[in-house]
Structures are given as structure tokens and as C-alpha cells.
Amino acid sequence: MELIKPLIGIVVGSTREGRFGDKPARWIHDIALKREDITVQLIDLRDHPMPFFEEATAPSWAPVKNIAAQRWAETLAPLDGLIAVTPEYNHGPSAVLKNAFDYAYKEYVRKPIGFVGYGGVGAARAVEQLRLVAIELQMAPIRNAVHIGMTEFLGIWQQGKTFQDFPHLEQAANGLLDDLAWWAKVLKHARGTK
């Protein structure tokens, strides 16, 4: 029996007014849409206004009670993998993105995750922290990532440049998507989902 193409969620990891995150999220989404080995869905954390984690127990032990967090888990459940699009604030990920990780558990287990980071060092430190969080959630963080450094970030955000002005970013995106598609397919099969 042929497996259905894996569904990858692309999470916009910032909710700030005037955020940059929409640009790389749409960009990686558009690249992924051209592929025949995965399907993709944009997910905006603005559509999931969860309070900062306040459950009596961790989602690994008991279901969450917060209605917004339950909706978040329902959004994650059908996904076969994730791409987190993350800024870097004070050498770490945004609080809202970390909070989203904290509000679910079983919906993440045994699924791959990749990262698109932007900022001073391409959000390298935020991505490394999120990889550790993903491991604790029993996810499979992939090696390849897209790091949109300060030159590219400022060029796109403030100087009228586009992602096409930085072809190395698309090369990195394709490496990320190649790995993510492979892992998503393998883990989807291993989880026994069709």
C-alpha cells in the first residue's frame, strides 16, 4: 500500500507586531510546494494564543486543560514533521515558540523537525536550544537548517532585497527539505500511519 505524502507544518515562531518571520515562512513554504514528496501547511502562532505554560502537570503526563492549547495539539496531531521558523532573542528562541513546544507532547513524538532561523548569527544559538527541546519531546531534529544571517536578514528586511538575491539560502533550504522529507517518510512508516 502506498503511503500518503508526509504533511509538514511550517510554524511561524514569532507573534510580534512587524515581525520578519512571515517572510522566511512563506519563502520556505513556496519552495516546499514545488516538491512532490511532501505536502506543507503554514501554521501561525498568532492563531494559537496560548497563555504561558500554566498546566498542573506536563502534557507528557496528562492532557492539557487550556482550550487554546487543546486546539494547538489538534493542529499538530495530523502532521508528520515540522519546520520551526525562529528568530533569536538574547541568544535563544522566542518565548512564544518555546511555550508552544511546552504545551504538547504526544503530538510531537517520533516526528522529524527542521529549522529556519534568522537574525545576527542566523539564529544558530536559538536553533541549537530548540534541537535539545525537540529531543526531549522525542522528535528527530535534522542536521541541515537554514540560517539567515545578519547580511541577508537586513538586506531582505530593510534594503529591498529578496531571497533570490541570496542563492545560498535556497541551496540550504533544499538540503533541509531533502532530509526532512526522508525522515518524515521513514518515521511516518515506522509510526504505522498512512
XYZ file of C-alpha atoms in Angstrom:
194
model
C 0.000 0.000 0.000
C 1.326 3.441 -0.966
C 1.794 5.869 1.889
C 0.260 9.314 1.598
C 2.866 12.056 1.268
C 4.026 13.319 4.648
C 2.409 16.537 5.866
C 4.922 19.072 7.169
C 3.842 22.011 9.311
C 5.792 25.254 8.943
C 5.435 27.166 12.206
C 5.926 30.937 12.289
C 7.732 31.204 15.628
C 7.115 34.879 16.423
C 3.930 36.794 17.127
C 5.447 40.273 17.356
C 3.932 43.199 15.505
C 6.020 43.925 12.408
C 7.741 40.549 12.649
C 10.136 39.360 9.960
C 9.131 35.722 10.396
C 6.376 35.836 7.775
C 8.960 36.326 5.018
C 11.100 33.216 5.620
C 8.000 31.147 6.465
C 6.333 31.997 3.140
C 9.658 31.558 1.322
C 10.328 28.034 2.650
C 6.638 27.202 2.135
C 6.836 28.251 -1.534
C 9.970 26.165 -2.094
C 8.355 23.157 -0.400
C 5.196 23.487 -2.518
C 7.261 22.669 -5.614
C 8.208 19.275 -4.200
C 6.348 16.060 -4.939
C 7.489 14.122 -1.866
C 5.786 16.211 0.869
C 2.813 18.468 1.449
C 3.090 21.555 3.619
C 0.900 23.707 5.811
C 1.698 27.147 7.237
C 0.913 27.454 10.938
C 0.909 30.861 12.600
C 1.292 31.017 16.369
C -0.863 34.163 16.274
C -3.752 31.775 15.584
C -2.920 29.879 18.787
C -2.881 32.465 21.608
C -1.892 30.213 24.489
C -1.081 31.640 27.903
C 2.384 30.985 29.216
C 2.509 27.398 30.389
C 0.343 27.039 33.477
C -0.845 23.440 33.493
C -0.764 21.487 36.756
C 1.147 18.666 35.036
C 3.240 18.330 31.909
C 1.460 17.201 28.702
C 3.653 14.080 28.774
C 1.731 13.000 31.891
C -1.813 14.295 31.388
C -3.878 16.089 28.755
C -3.773 19.881 28.853
C -6.858 21.696 30.100
C -6.388 25.017 28.332
C -8.744 25.233 25.313
C -6.242 27.136 23.135
C -3.585 24.526 23.922
C -6.012 21.737 23.015
C -6.564 23.437 19.635
C -2.795 23.659 19.219
C -2.445 19.924 19.860
C -5.226 19.243 17.328
C -3.278 21.287 14.764
C -0.104 19.299 15.437
C -1.645 15.819 15.550
C -2.003 15.158 11.790
C 1.474 16.479 10.973
C 4.301 14.139 10.034
C 7.025 16.705 10.726
C 7.719 20.339 11.446
C 9.822 23.241 10.313
C 10.136 25.883 13.012
C 10.879 29.364 11.684
C 12.594 31.052 14.595
C 14.094 34.402 15.495
C 16.834 34.667 18.077
C 16.210 36.840 21.122
C 19.012 37.134 23.690
C 20.781 34.019 22.356
C 17.611 31.907 22.467
C 14.303 31.248 20.718
C 11.221 33.370 21.174
C 9.247 32.689 24.340
C 6.069 32.086 22.356
C 7.732 29.340 20.305
C 9.188 27.605 23.363
C 5.768 27.874 25.003
C 4.187 26.149 22.003
C 6.637 23.274 22.428
C 5.770 23.048 26.113
C 2.009 22.830 25.521
C 2.009 19.490 23.670
C 3.820 16.182 23.825
C 2.407 13.084 22.134
C 1.721 15.170 19.018
C 5.498 15.659 18.607
C 6.755 12.163 19.375
C 8.753 10.372 16.661
C 8.396 13.138 14.111
C 11.270 14.996 12.434
C 11.859 18.707 12.833
C 13.958 21.172 10.872
C 14.705 24.828 11.444
C 14.842 28.110 9.564
C 16.486 30.744 11.758
C 17.050 34.430 11.207
C 18.995 37.189 12.922
C 22.535 38.116 13.845
C 24.047 34.652 13.560
C 21.180 33.113 11.645
C 19.560 32.162 14.960
C 22.183 29.420 15.347
C 22.013 29.557 19.149
C 18.200 29.506 19.180
C 18.191 26.545 16.788
C 20.654 24.614 18.952
C 18.483 25.176 22.021
C 15.370 24.103 20.140
C 17.097 20.933 18.980
C 17.597 19.990 22.650
C 13.941 20.716 23.395
C 12.911 18.616 20.383
C 14.974 15.672 21.609
C 13.210 15.813 24.974
C 9.895 15.714 23.069
C 11.140 12.539 21.331
C 11.403 14.305 17.991
C 14.166 13.735 15.445
C 15.892 17.070 14.770
C 17.631 17.012 11.414
C 21.130 18.292 10.842
C 20.548 20.651 7.918
C 18.997 24.025 8.667
C 18.645 27.422 7.034
C 20.452 30.227 8.841
C 19.525 33.686 7.562
C 22.404 35.781 8.888
C 22.545 39.497 9.523
C 23.568 40.454 5.964
C 20.704 38.534 4.395
C 18.256 39.450 7.164
C 18.880 43.202 6.879
C 19.053 43.019 3.093
C 15.615 41.440 2.857
C 14.003 43.309 5.735
C 15.317 46.826 5.152
C 17.193 47.102 1.857
C 14.674 45.871 -0.699
C 16.479 42.625 -1.464
C 14.739 39.265 -1.859
C 15.654 35.699 -1.046
C 16.628 35.294 -4.704
C 19.487 37.750 -4.078
C 20.989 35.118 -1.763
C 21.004 31.820 -3.720
C 22.904 30.004 -0.965
C 19.749 30.217 1.159
C 17.716 28.227 -1.377
C 20.515 25.668 -1.536
C 20.305 25.338 2.267
C 16.501 25.142 2.066
C 16.660 22.272 -0.402
C 19.122 20.416 1.831
C 16.784 20.875 4.793
C 13.745 19.736 2.792
C 15.564 16.715 1.333
C 16.478 15.492 4.812
C 13.113 16.360 6.326
C 11.214 14.554 3.548
C 13.341 11.420 4.030
C 12.931 11.375 7.790
C 9.220 12.206 7.613
C 8.587 9.320 5.225
C 10.631 6.830 7.257
C 9.154 7.853 10.611
C 5.599 8.014 9.223
C 6.028 4.392 8.111
C 7.612 3.416 11.440
C 4.752 5.034 13.368
C 2.360 2.938 11.277
C 0.446 5.944 9.946
C -0.818 6.019 6.388
